[in-house]
Every structure is written in structure tokens, then in C-alpha cells.
Amino acid sequence: MTDHLSWETLNDLVDGVLDVNAAEAASRHARGCVTCGAALDELRATVATARALPGTVPPPDELWGDIRSTIEAGKVAYLPPRTAAPRGWWITPGRLAAAAVVLVALTTTLTGIVMSTRTGPRNGTVSLTTVAWQSSERAFQASVVELREQLDGMQGQLAPATVAKVERALATIDLAIAEAREALLRDPANAALTELLASNYRQKIGLLRRMTQLAS
Amino acid sequence: MTAARLTFAALSIIALATAPVAAQQKVDVRRPVTKDVSVRINGAFGSLKVTGWQKDTLLLIGSLPRDARLDPAVGSTGGAPARGAKFYIEGPATSGATAALELFVPAGATVWAKSGSATIDVTGITGGLDLNIVGGAITVNGTPRELNVESMDGTVTVAGSPNWMRVKTATGDVSLRGSCTDVGVTTVGGSVTLGNGFYERARIESVTGNVAFGGDLTRAGSLVIDSHSGTIGLQVGLKASLDIEATTITGTITNSLSSRRPTPGREGRGEDLALTIGTGEARATLRSFKGSIRISR
């Protein structure tokens, strides 16, 4: 058992889906734990910020070009550094928490999108989908880049075979993300696609986060 | 063969058999502990057996490679039973040899174990378990209150009924035979099999791994399975009462549960299927990008 609340529990607590006893236990822990309390506050702030976003915003003309450039950037092959970097002292709980907050923000945004696509008129939700998606994707990419840098710096701490496995798994996820993202661009109001793409994003950030924790 | 040669051969065999023993250190740590003691064990162990027993004693036994080192830290004050214990195993610098350990703790203990490539077998723990490996295998028998497992390519097998369970793997296969109130499984390429029991809340995510769910959802329970390209199989029990919503973006759906046929998906690709079994008290949502979905009895 971990010393701190899991991200799932924190999310569930913020979303209000824990049962009464579990919610009480989690809240009690968060009140007495600086780390979990801070993470909880950040999650709540993120959710509040997301709720305060406008319902619809016209999509910018350069949207497709922006997303395309992101996809192209993702096709760059990763090469290991020539020399192993020193131990990742910069891997702080705060940075990991920040990555988790991005993940939660992404999930929150996507949940909002899904709810919109389920209930709203299709044409009216496309603009929300694309704009919210663009924003989420940027946050996701930033988080991935940061975790990726951390992992690269820690490769000396991990067995080469482990690194190879991680790289293969990440490549698999990247391919899935690319396919789902391309499909979502063709059909932006598809709720199932949005959920599937969000799942792939969670997989990538989750795997990177686990590996940085494993190496630290 | 002469008697002398036979004797030489026998002595050689005996020498070979005893050499590894001589190159190892014996581990034997015994401490009085509380019933809910927290135990952390971390480092270069190749196998770990954890057993929950009905004694207020922690016992760690086994063997270490000759050059390895075990740092035990058992916290207790004034002779009182310890509430926490920590063990770190530093592996030998010159070889890949690892420790083989057995840990006995009160059944209500919380155990946290982390290693590289290792096999971890747990039996009889009713407290919490947090197990983390890169490769190897994890097997849990019993009903831990909480079970958290992370593995890269190590397989995870659970036979029992944890109340809460989270498993994350990259390519390791995951299997649960039992029941669970709240289960979450995330894998990139491992297969996931859940069956033989009751589930209240289940969420399974895979990228390429196949997922098979053969359990029963409790009344008002929920099941969500997302997979990018893995096959999703939902085996519905005879007494099941649930709403099923299945979507695949480019794959196919096979329904052998009823005569209802899937409809073409959005933009003419993929398939959708919505059906209700019984009065639909529970809910199953199955989503796949390009994998097939099979729904059957």
C-alpha cells in the first residue's frame, strides 16, 4: 500500500464518486498529509478553472496546421543521449504532481467534451471540441516532454533491457494516439473516439510517470 | 567404472551441490510486531514469498548472495511490538545473483515490495499490498483489503477477492479469478482476464492487449473497457441484468447473446451495438478503436 492517496482516489474524491466512508477516509488523509492535500487543492483548482471556461469558442483558422505540426513532431525518432546524465535530482513530487494535474485537466476537459457531445447538437459542439482539444493537447505534450526529459536523464538508473521495453511500449502508445487523433479530427464529435484517445493519453503519461518513479 | 572413479564422481556431485550454499548468507530476522504492521522490502531480491499468519511476529528468512547486504530496520520503542519494518537488499556488485526470501507477517499487515526482475508470491494477507516489479511474476492468493500492483512485463495473477485493486503493466498479462468491489487494470500490450466473481466497479484500459471479462456485475455495477486494437470479449452470465453499449471505430462487433445486430458506425465505419439484458440494472461500456468486440454467454 502506498503512503499517499493514489491518483485515482484523488480524482474520485474530486469527482465526488467515492462512497461516504472512502471519501471521509481520503479527506482525512488529505487534511493530515501535506503532499496529498496540495495535490487535492491543485486538482480542485483545475476542475474549477475548467468549469469556468466558456461553453463555445470559435476555432482558430490555424487549428489543423497546429495539430499537424504536433503530429509531425511526434514522428521524430528518439535517440538515447550519448552519455548518461546524472541522477534525476530534479524529479520532485511537485513535478510529478504537476504531470498528474495535467492528466486530470486533460481528463476533465475530455469528460466535458464527451458530455457535450452526448447532449448537445453536433454542429454546436465541434468548435468546443476542437478548441478544448487543442488546449488539452498542448498541456499533454508539455507534460510528456517534461517526463520524457526526466526519463532520458535517468536511463543510467535503469537496465538497458527495461529501457528497451519502455521504448517499445511508448512507441505502441504513440501509434495508437496518432491513429485515434487522426480519426478524431475527421469526426470531432465522436464521444467514443474522444474516450479512446483520452485512454491512450493516460497510458502514455502513466507509463512515463511510473518509469520515472521506478528509476528514482 | 572402477570404485575409485565412482567415488570421485560422487564427491564431485556433492561438491557441486554444496557450493552455492557455501556462497550464500543465511537470513533470519524475527521481531514482535503489531497486527497491522507496515513492512517495506526493497532491492535486489529475485524471489519473495509473503505469507500472512496468525502470529504477532515478523519473520524474514531465506538466503542472500555472498556479496549482498541486507539492511533491516524494525521500528519499536521500549520493547513494544514494532509498527513498521523496512528491509533493503543491496545486490552484489560483481554478479547478478539475487536474494530468495520468505516473509511471514500478521495477516492484517500492509506490505510494500519493490524489485527489478522478481517473482513475488503472496498468500493470506488481509491488509494492504503494494507490489512493484519490472519483470518476473506476481501471484496473490487471498483477500487483501487493497492491492496495488505495477509491473512492466511481469505477469500478474490474482486468485481471491481484494476489495480494491489497481494493476498497471506495460506488457505483462493480468488475470483475476475472484471478486472485487473496485478494480482498475491498465496495460499497454498485456492480456487482461477477469472472471469467476462479482464486480461492482471495473475499468480496464489497454492499447493492444486483449481483454476478456467473464464476471458478474453487481446490481447497479459498472464496467468500462477501452482498447485501441485489442479484442474485447464480454461473457455475460445467465442471470445478468445489464445495459450494454458497444462501439468500435473500425472493427466489428459479434453478438451471440441476442438477435440484435450491430449497426454501422458513424461515417459508415465500424459498428455500434446497444442492448439490454434483463432489466438493465448494471451497465457495460465497451469501446475499441480497431479491435473486435465479442459479446456472448
XYZ file of C-alpha atoms in Angstrom:
513
model
C 0.000 0.000 0.000
C 1.282 3.471 -0.831
C 1.808 6.148 1.787
C -0.186 8.668 -0.174
C -3.562 8.657 -1.824
C -3.476 7.231 -5.336
C -4.237 9.494 -8.265
C -7.377 7.502 -8.875
C -8.555 8.143 -5.356
C -7.734 11.844 -5.588
C -9.638 12.067 -8.860
C -12.564 10.132 -7.494
C -12.635 12.339 -4.423
C -12.703 15.498 -6.537
C -15.316 13.985 -8.822
C -17.428 13.015 -5.818
C -17.764 9.398 -6.848
C -16.277 7.799 -3.760
C -18.675 6.267 -1.295
C -19.142 8.067 2.001
C -16.655 6.038 4.010
C -13.970 6.125 1.351
C -14.463 9.850 0.842
C -14.174 10.502 4.557
C -11.026 8.417 4.817
C -9.456 10.122 1.797
C -10.376 13.596 3.045
C -8.999 12.805 6.472
C -5.734 11.660 4.954
C -5.522 14.727 2.729
C -6.068 17.012 5.712
C -3.165 15.444 7.535
C -0.829 14.965 4.580
C 0.837 17.980 3.035
C 1.577 16.228 -0.272
C -1.897 14.819 -0.806
C -3.512 17.991 0.492
C -1.584 20.067 -2.025
C -2.382 17.685 -4.857
C -6.048 17.738 -3.883
C -6.101 21.515 -3.823
C -4.499 21.634 -7.258
C -6.971 19.167 -8.672
C -9.893 21.122 -7.266
C -8.466 24.348 -8.650
C -8.032 22.736 -12.049
C -11.582 21.459 -12.081
C -12.853 24.871 -11.013
C -10.848 26.509 -13.788
C -12.166 24.043 -16.326
C -15.743 24.698 -15.206
C -15.208 28.414 -15.626
C -14.207 28.042 -19.266
C -16.621 29.446 -21.862
C -19.034 26.996 -23.426
C -18.076 27.695 -27.013
C -15.204 29.471 -28.665
C -14.751 29.777 -32.413
C -11.852 27.622 -33.580
C -8.826 29.456 -34.922
C -8.073 29.046 -38.621
C -4.651 27.617 -37.956
C -6.015 24.742 -35.886
C -5.366 21.962 -38.344
C -1.862 23.188 -39.134
C -1.078 23.346 -35.454
C -2.242 19.819 -34.811
C -0.482 18.560 -37.902
C 2.785 20.075 -36.726
C 2.277 18.344 -33.374
C 1.748 15.033 -35.127
C 4.806 15.571 -37.289
C 6.846 16.462 -34.241
C 5.749 13.213 -32.652
C 7.199 11.257 -35.562
C 10.744 12.230 -34.668
C 12.652 9.122 -33.650
C 14.002 9.151 -30.151
C 17.748 8.649 -29.781
C 19.335 7.993 -26.404
C 21.788 10.561 -25.101
C 25.469 9.860 -25.746
C 26.343 9.969 -22.110
C 24.242 9.033 -19.178
C 23.033 12.084 -17.352
C 23.424 12.289 -13.605
C 20.681 11.045 -11.347
C 17.470 12.926 -11.820
C 17.580 15.192 -8.803
C 15.032 17.423 -10.492
C 12.371 14.754 -10.148
C 10.400 16.219 -7.377
C 6.996 15.225 -6.083
C 5.856 18.653 -7.228
C 6.789 17.959 -10.818
C 5.190 14.562 -10.751
C 2.139 16.165 -9.212
C 2.156 18.737 -11.999
C 2.151 15.959 -14.567
C -0.740 14.366 -12.767
C -2.578 17.662 -12.689
C -2.156 17.923 -16.458
C -3.522 14.435 -16.738
C -6.502 15.320 -14.592
C -7.062 18.522 -16.535
C -6.968 16.536 -19.727
C -9.421 14.017 -18.386
C -11.670 16.757 -17.066
C -11.655 18.557 -20.381
C -12.306 15.383 -22.281
C -15.112 14.455 -19.929
C -16.627 17.838 -20.621
C -16.298 17.242 -24.312
C -17.893 13.839 -24.058
C -20.783 15.193 -22.030
C -21.258 17.952 -24.574
C -21.237 15.561 -27.475
C -23.736 13.343 -25.767
C -26.197 16.064 -25.007
C -25.619 18.955 -27.362
C -26.260 19.492 -31.046
C -23.419 18.144 -33.145
C -22.524 21.317 -35.014
C -22.526 23.383 -31.881
C -20.067 21.151 -30.119
C -17.461 20.799 -32.808
C -15.919 24.153 -32.058
C -15.808 23.419 -28.344
C -14.289 20.033 -29.061
C -11.531 21.312 -31.254
C -10.603 24.285 -29.118
C -10.695 22.381 -25.858
C -8.831 19.590 -27.512
C -6.122 21.860 -28.812
C -5.616 23.278 -25.341
C -5.558 19.859 -23.718
C -3.185 18.511 -26.284
C -0.686 21.281 -25.680
C -0.791 20.636 -21.958
C -0.402 16.955 -22.581
C 2.571 17.466 -24.873
C 4.257 19.740 -22.360
C 3.813 17.147 -19.654
C 5.087 14.375 -21.899
C 8.149 16.393 -22.857
C 8.964 17.071 -19.218
C 8.516 13.463 -18.146
C 10.430 12.332 -21.211
C 13.377 14.545 -20.326
C 13.353 13.160 -16.817
C 13.285 9.610 -18.083
C 16.091 10.268 -20.556
C 18.184 11.679 -17.747
C 17.570 8.590 -15.649
C 18.320 5.941 -18.214
C 21.586 5.197 -16.458
C 19.486 4.141 -13.475
C 17.521 1.604 -15.473
C 18.647 -1.640 -17.055
C 19.034 -1.352 -20.852
C 16.517 -4.146 -21.310
C 13.983 -2.201 -19.243
C 14.601 0.945 -21.244
C 14.088 -1.005 -24.464
C 10.783 -2.365 -23.161
C 9.614 1.079 -22.195
C 10.550 2.490 -25.573
C 8.622 -0.239 -27.331
C 5.583 0.334 -25.163
C 5.755 4.089 -25.731
C 6.032 3.558 -29.477
C 2.935 1.377 -29.355
C 1.028 4.053 -27.464
C 2.250 6.781 -29.827
C 0.950 4.846 -32.776
C -2.417 4.405 -31.108
C -2.552 8.102 -30.259
C -1.748 9.067 -33.836
C -4.467 6.810 -35.227
C -7.113 7.913 -32.767
C -6.206 11.572 -33.145
C -6.411 11.419 -36.906
C -9.826 9.770 -36.649
C -10.998 12.385 -34.151
C -10.004 15.168 -36.499
C -12.268 13.617 -39.116
C -15.091 13.129 -36.637
C -14.626 15.626 -33.797
C -17.976 14.924 -32.147
C -17.404 11.209 -31.711
C -17.645 10.616 -27.962
C -16.244 7.076 -28.098
C -13.219 8.282 -30.029
C -12.608 11.008 -27.511
C -12.676 8.483 -24.681
C -10.346 6.143 -26.531
C -7.881 8.908 -27.269
C -8.013 10.056 -23.656
C -7.320 6.485 -22.584
C -4.221 6.401 -24.787
C -3.017 9.686 -23.362
C -3.488 8.376 -19.846
C -1.493 5.310 -20.776
C 1.418 7.389 -22.008
C 1.633 9.768 -19.079
C 1.017 6.920 -16.658
C 3.814 4.824 -18.125
C 6.277 7.707 -18.173
C 5.392 8.594 -14.614
C 5.780 5.003 -13.443
C 9.166 4.697 -15.081
C 10.486 7.892 -13.562
C 9.311 6.673 -10.176
C 10.879 3.287 -10.765
C 14.223 4.834 -11.650
C 14.263 7.350 -8.825
C 33.794 -47.857 -13.917
C 36.160 -48.509 -11.050
C 35.315 -47.891 -7.401
C 37.821 -45.032 -7.321
C 36.158 -43.338 -10.261
C 32.719 -43.818 -8.731
C 33.936 -42.293 -5.505
C 35.435 -39.327 -7.368
C 32.217 -38.791 -9.296
C 30.150 -38.921 -6.126
C 32.411 -36.435 -4.365
C 32.261 -34.114 -7.365
C 28.473 -34.167 -7.312
C 28.422 -33.455 -3.591
C 30.858 -30.570 -4.036
C 28.803 -29.038 -6.831
C 25.611 -29.333 -4.835
C 27.028 -27.676 -1.763
C 28.982 -24.902 -3.482
C 26.037 -22.465 -3.882
C 25.070 -22.929 -0.251
C 28.537 -22.008 0.876
C 28.423 -18.897 -1.323
C 25.267 -17.594 0.335
C 24.349 -15.894 3.564
C 21.500 -17.036 5.705
C 18.791 -14.541 6.572
C 16.859 -14.909 9.798
C 15.131 -11.857 11.245
C 12.429 -12.226 13.898
C 10.632 -9.374 15.625
C 7.412 -8.885 17.583
C 5.126 -6.626 15.563
C 1.626 -5.228 15.707
C -1.177 -6.937 13.834
C -1.314 -4.113 11.323
C 2.429 -3.643 10.898
C 3.660 -1.910 7.750
C 6.540 -3.656 6.053
C 8.661 -2.362 3.203
C 11.059 -4.569 1.352
C 13.040 -3.188 -1.488
C 16.071 -4.062 -3.570
C 17.732 -6.967 -5.282
C 15.605 -9.942 -4.449
C 14.809 -12.489 -7.113
C 12.047 -14.224 -5.268
C 9.886 -13.255 -2.354
C 7.178 -15.265 -0.692
C 4.914 -13.338 1.608
C 2.639 -15.231 3.962
C 0.083 -13.782 6.295
C -0.173 -15.734 9.517
C -1.994 -15.552 12.836
C 1.034 -14.564 14.921
C 2.161 -11.168 16.094
C 5.614 -11.827 14.778
C 7.515 -10.802 11.702
C 9.832 -13.434 10.318
C 12.135 -12.915 7.370
C 14.147 -15.916 6.310
C 15.990 -17.004 3.220
C 19.333 -16.550 1.593
C 21.416 -13.727 0.211
C 24.239 -13.939 -2.299
C 27.610 -13.808 -0.554
C 28.382 -10.206 -1.504
C 24.867 -8.903 -0.974
C 23.789 -6.928 2.049
C 20.545 -6.775 3.976
C 19.723 -3.628 5.891
C 16.898 -4.325 8.305
C 15.226 -1.532 10.228
C 12.466 -2.598 12.546
C 10.889 0.238 14.423
C 9.947 -0.365 18.031
C 10.387 1.538 21.245
C 10.761 0.170 24.728
C 10.293 -3.413 23.678
C 6.825 -2.768 22.316
C 5.785 -4.598 19.144
C 7.030 -2.761 16.071
C 4.547 -0.924 13.904
C 6.844 -0.720 10.935
C 9.764 -2.536 9.375
C 11.980 -1.788 6.436
C 14.366 -4.054 4.582
C 16.709 -3.028 1.831
C 18.684 -5.631 -0.079
C 21.762 -4.372 -1.817
C 22.796 -6.824 -4.523
C 26.357 -7.931 -5.126
C 28.296 -5.578 -7.365
C 30.077 -8.311 -9.248
C 27.255 -10.660 -10.119
C 23.598 -10.670 -10.903
C 22.775 -13.042 -8.078
C 19.704 -12.123 -6.109
C 18.179 -12.979 -2.787
C 15.486 -15.559 -2.196
C 13.371 -14.567 0.761
C 10.306 -15.612 2.704
C 8.446 -13.079 4.757
C 5.878 -14.035 7.372
C 3.775 -11.236 8.807
C 0.469 -10.904 10.649
C -2.372 -11.309 8.173
C -3.525 -7.733 8.697
C -0.149 -6.281 7.740
C 0.466 -3.880 4.910
C 3.323 -4.993 2.698
C 5.148 -2.900 0.150
C 7.654 -4.702 -2.058
C 9.699 -3.438 -4.959
C 12.326 -5.140 -7.066
C 13.595 -5.421 -10.620
C 13.018 -8.825 -12.092
C 11.448 -10.965 -9.421
C 8.751 -13.430 -8.574
C 6.531 -12.397 -5.713
C 4.032 -14.819 -4.240
C 1.632 -13.573 -1.616
C -0.754 -15.681 0.417
C -3.117 -14.882 3.229
C -2.708 -11.121 3.563
C -5.879 -9.240 4.502
C -4.222 -5.842 4.871
C -2.772 -3.852 2.013
C -0.364 -4.882 -0.697
C 1.700 -2.632 -2.928
C 3.906 -4.664 -5.252
C 6.194 -3.293 -7.904
C 8.417 -5.211 -10.298
C 9.866 -4.783 -13.774
C 9.851 -8.393 -14.928
C 9.024 -11.760 -13.464
C 5.666 -12.592 -11.979
C 3.369 -11.624 -9.159
C 0.847 -14.027 -7.702
C -1.577 -13.047 -4.981
C -3.834 -15.512 -3.240
C -6.341 -14.297 -0.689
C -8.386 -11.246 0.050
C -6.213 -8.199 0.648
C -8.116 -5.066 1.512
C -6.166 -3.098 -1.067
C -3.978 -4.417 -3.825
C -1.831 -2.150 -5.940
C 0.470 -3.755 -8.493
C 2.773 -2.208 -11.043
C 4.797 -4.287 -13.439
C 6.496 -3.754 -16.747
C 6.355 -7.185 -18.328
C 5.843 -9.366 -15.310
C 2.594 -11.297 -15.224
C 0.073 -10.573 -12.512
C -2.210 -13.321 -11.255
C -4.722 -12.796 -8.503
C -6.828 -15.564 -7.047
C -9.095 -14.124 -4.402
C -11.253 -11.148 -3.699
C -9.430 -7.917 -2.968
C -11.773 -5.124 -2.038
C -9.873 -2.569 -4.100
C -7.402 -3.401 -6.806
C -5.301 -1.466 -9.277
C -2.934 -3.163 -11.682
C -0.750 -1.429 -14.234
C 1.509 -3.236 -16.658
C 3.238 -2.497 -19.926
C 3.182 -5.942 -21.474
C 2.523 -8.182 -18.505
C -0.626 -10.281 -18.607
C -3.178 -9.732 -15.861
C -5.565 -12.347 -14.541
C -8.076 -12.100 -11.716
C -10.055 -15.109 -10.586
C -12.323 -13.944 -7.841
C -14.344 -10.883 -6.996
C -13.545 -7.231 -6.459
C -15.598 -4.240 -5.437
C -13.482 -1.741 -7.309
C -10.977 -2.897 -9.888
C -8.912 -0.921 -12.361
C -6.493 -2.506 -14.812
C -4.282 -0.614 -17.219
C -1.996 -2.326 -19.684
C -0.321 -1.421 -22.936
C 0.045 -4.825 -24.515
C -0.728 -7.406 -21.874
C -3.860 -9.508 -21.926
C -6.442 -8.953 -19.216
C -8.763 -11.670 -17.932
C -11.322 -11.030 -15.229
C -13.741 -13.732 -14.307
C -15.437 -16.041 -11.882
C -16.733 -13.453 -9.492
C -18.688 -10.322 -8.754
C -17.545 -6.833 -9.623
C -19.141 -3.573 -8.633
C -16.951 -1.169 -10.483
C -14.480 -2.289 -13.130
C -12.457 -0.222 -15.540
C -9.993 -1.792 -17.941
C -7.801 0.062 -20.397
C -5.465 -1.481 -22.936
C -3.733 -0.311 -26.072
C -3.088 -3.562 -27.899
C -3.823 -6.135 -25.218
C -6.846 -8.389 -25.432
C -9.447 -8.070 -22.700
C -11.824 -10.791 -21.540
C -14.425 -10.137 -18.868
C -16.372 -13.114 -17.632
C -17.522 -11.954 -14.234
C -20.882 -10.769 -12.971
C -21.616 -7.136 -12.317
C -23.421 -6.382 -9.100
C -26.720 -4.530 -9.126
C -26.041 -1.009 -10.437
C -22.461 -2.006 -11.112
C -20.473 -0.608 -13.965
C -17.910 -1.982 -16.370
C -15.905 0.125 -18.804
C -13.433 -1.420 -21.215
C -11.375 0.719 -23.585
C -8.923 -0.827 -26.001
C -7.256 0.584 -29.059
C -6.643 -2.585 -31.010
C -7.093 -5.456 -28.599
C -10.024 -7.817 -28.787
C -12.728 -7.229 -26.191
C -14.687 -10.227 -25.004
C -17.674 -9.881 -22.702
C -19.121 -13.094 -21.387
C -22.473 -12.454 -19.782
C -23.808 -14.675 -17.014
C -27.196 -16.344 -17.205
C -28.682 -14.102 -14.519
C -27.099 -10.917 -15.763
C -29.155 -7.749 -15.882
C -27.327 -5.016 -17.677
C -27.292 -2.409 -20.370
C -24.534 -2.956 -22.894
C -23.199 -0.213 -25.102
C -20.506 -1.318 -27.531
C -18.675 0.803 -30.064
C -15.808 0.047 -32.354
C -14.492 2.742 -34.659
C -13.199 0.500 -37.423
C -13.592 -3.027 -36.057
C -16.523 -5.404 -35.823
C -18.974 -6.485 -33.137
C -20.224 -10.026 -32.732
C -23.321 -10.546 -30.633
C -24.263 -14.114 -29.853
C -26.375 -13.051 -26.893
C -29.464 -11.966 -28.769
C -30.761 -11.464 -32.257
C -29.938 -7.781 -32.238
C -27.366 -6.927 -34.872
C -24.858 -4.112 -34.678
C -25.481 -1.020 -36.750
C -22.880 0.704 -38.930
C -20.878 3.268 -37.013
C -20.563 6.968 -37.604
C -19.490 7.859 -41.097
C -20.144 4.296 -42.194
C -17.123 2.804 -40.456
C -17.031 0.478 -37.515
C -20.092 -0.737 -35.637
C -22.293 0.189 -32.701
C -24.499 -2.009 -30.586
C -26.788 -1.187 -27.692
C -28.771 -3.868 -25.965
C -30.387 -4.580 -22.644
C -30.233 -7.892 -20.856
C -32.897 -8.409 -18.195
C -33.932 -5.117 -16.658
C -30.573 -3.490 -17.261
C -29.573 -2.677 -13.712
C -25.845 -2.692 -14.381
C -24.032 -1.027 -17.228
C -21.245 -2.225 -19.515
C -19.495 0.150 -21.898
C -17.153 -1.408 -24.413
C -15.083 0.760 -26.715
C -12.462 -0.259 -29.238
C -10.747 1.650 -31.989
C -9.962 -1.193 -34.347
C -10.251 -4.344 -32.306
C -13.230 -6.644 -32.476
C -15.828 -6.898 -29.714
C -17.474 -10.199 -28.861
C -20.485 -10.472 -26.597
C -21.605 -13.926 -25.570
C -22.985 -16.101 -22.780
